[in-house]
C-alpha cells in the first residue's frame, strides 16, 4: 500500500522516472518467480530519490551521482529510523514505563579465550 501511494505521487510529480521504471520491470520478473520478491518501500524510496536527483534540474548528472556515491541517501533511512525511535521513547514516557532494554545476556558474546579482545 505504501509503495503504491508513493508510486502514484512520484509518477504524477517527478519529471522523469527511468530508474523507477526499470525497478518496476525487474519487480515484474521477480514476482513472477516468487510472489514475495517485491520492490519494498525502502527500495522504492532509494530509487525515487535517485530519479529525483538526476532529473529535477537542480543537479548535473555528475553531481547527482556523487551524492549517491558518497552515501548521502543513507541519511534518509537513518532519519526514518530515528523518528521511529523517538516515537517509541515518547510512548514509553507517556505510559510511564522505562525505556525497553534487551537482556544483556541475550546480546553479549562469549568468545573462546584465545579470541578474547
Short mmCIF file of C-alpha atoms in Angstrom, two decimals, residues 38-82:
data_model
loop_
_atom_site.label_atom_id
_atom_site.label_comp_id
_atom_site.label_asym_id
_atom_site.label_seq_id
_atom_site.Cartn_x
_atom_site.Cartn_y
_atom_site.Cartn_z
CA UNK A 38 8.63 -7.21 -4.38
CA UNK A 39 10.01 -3.69 -4.57
CA UNK A 40 9.65 -2.76 -0.90
CA UNK A 41 9.25 0.75 0.46
CA UNK A 42 12.95 1.20 1.28
CA UNK A 43 13.98 0.15 -2.21
CA UNK A 44 11.31 2.34 -3.72
CA UNK A 45 12.44 5.39 -1.76
CA UNK A 46 16.05 4.83 -2.80
CA UNK A 47 15.15 4.51 -6.48
CA UNK A 48 12.80 7.51 -6.36
CA UNK A 49 15.40 9.73 -4.72
CA UNK A 50 17.99 8.87 -7.36
CA UNK A 51 15.44 9.66 -10.08
CA UNK A 52 14.67 12.95 -8.33
CA UNK A 53 18.34 13.91 -8.02
CA UNK A 54 19.09 13.04 -11.63
CA UNK A 55 16.00 14.60 -13.21
CA UNK A 56 14.90 17.57 -11.09
CA UNK A 57 17.12 20.02 -12.99
CA UNK A 58 18.98 21.27 -9.91
CA UNK A 59 21.98 18.95 -10.27
CA UNK A 60 24.14 17.76 -13.11
CA UNK A 61 24.27 14.01 -13.63
CA UNK A 62 27.76 14.03 -12.14
CA UNK A 63 26.59 15.90 -9.03
CA UNK A 64 23.64 13.58 -8.56
CA UNK A 65 25.84 10.52 -8.93
CA UNK A 66 28.36 11.97 -6.47
CA UNK A 67 25.63 12.32 -3.83
CA UNK A 68 24.66 8.70 -4.44
CA UNK A 69 28.28 7.50 -4.37
CA UNK A 70 29.09 9.20 -1.05
CA UNK A 71 26.04 7.59 0.57
CA UNK A 72 24.02 10.76 1.12
CA UNK A 73 20.77 8.84 0.68
CA UNK A 74 21.59 6.67 3.70
CA UNK A 75 20.69 9.72 5.78
CA UNK A 76 17.08 9.39 4.61
CA UNK A 77 16.86 5.91 6.10
CA UNK A 78 18.65 6.94 9.30
CA UNK A 79 16.20 9.81 9.66
CA UNK A 80 13.22 7.47 9.33
CA UNK A 81 14.61 5.05 11.89
CA UNK A 82 15.39 7.96 14.23
#
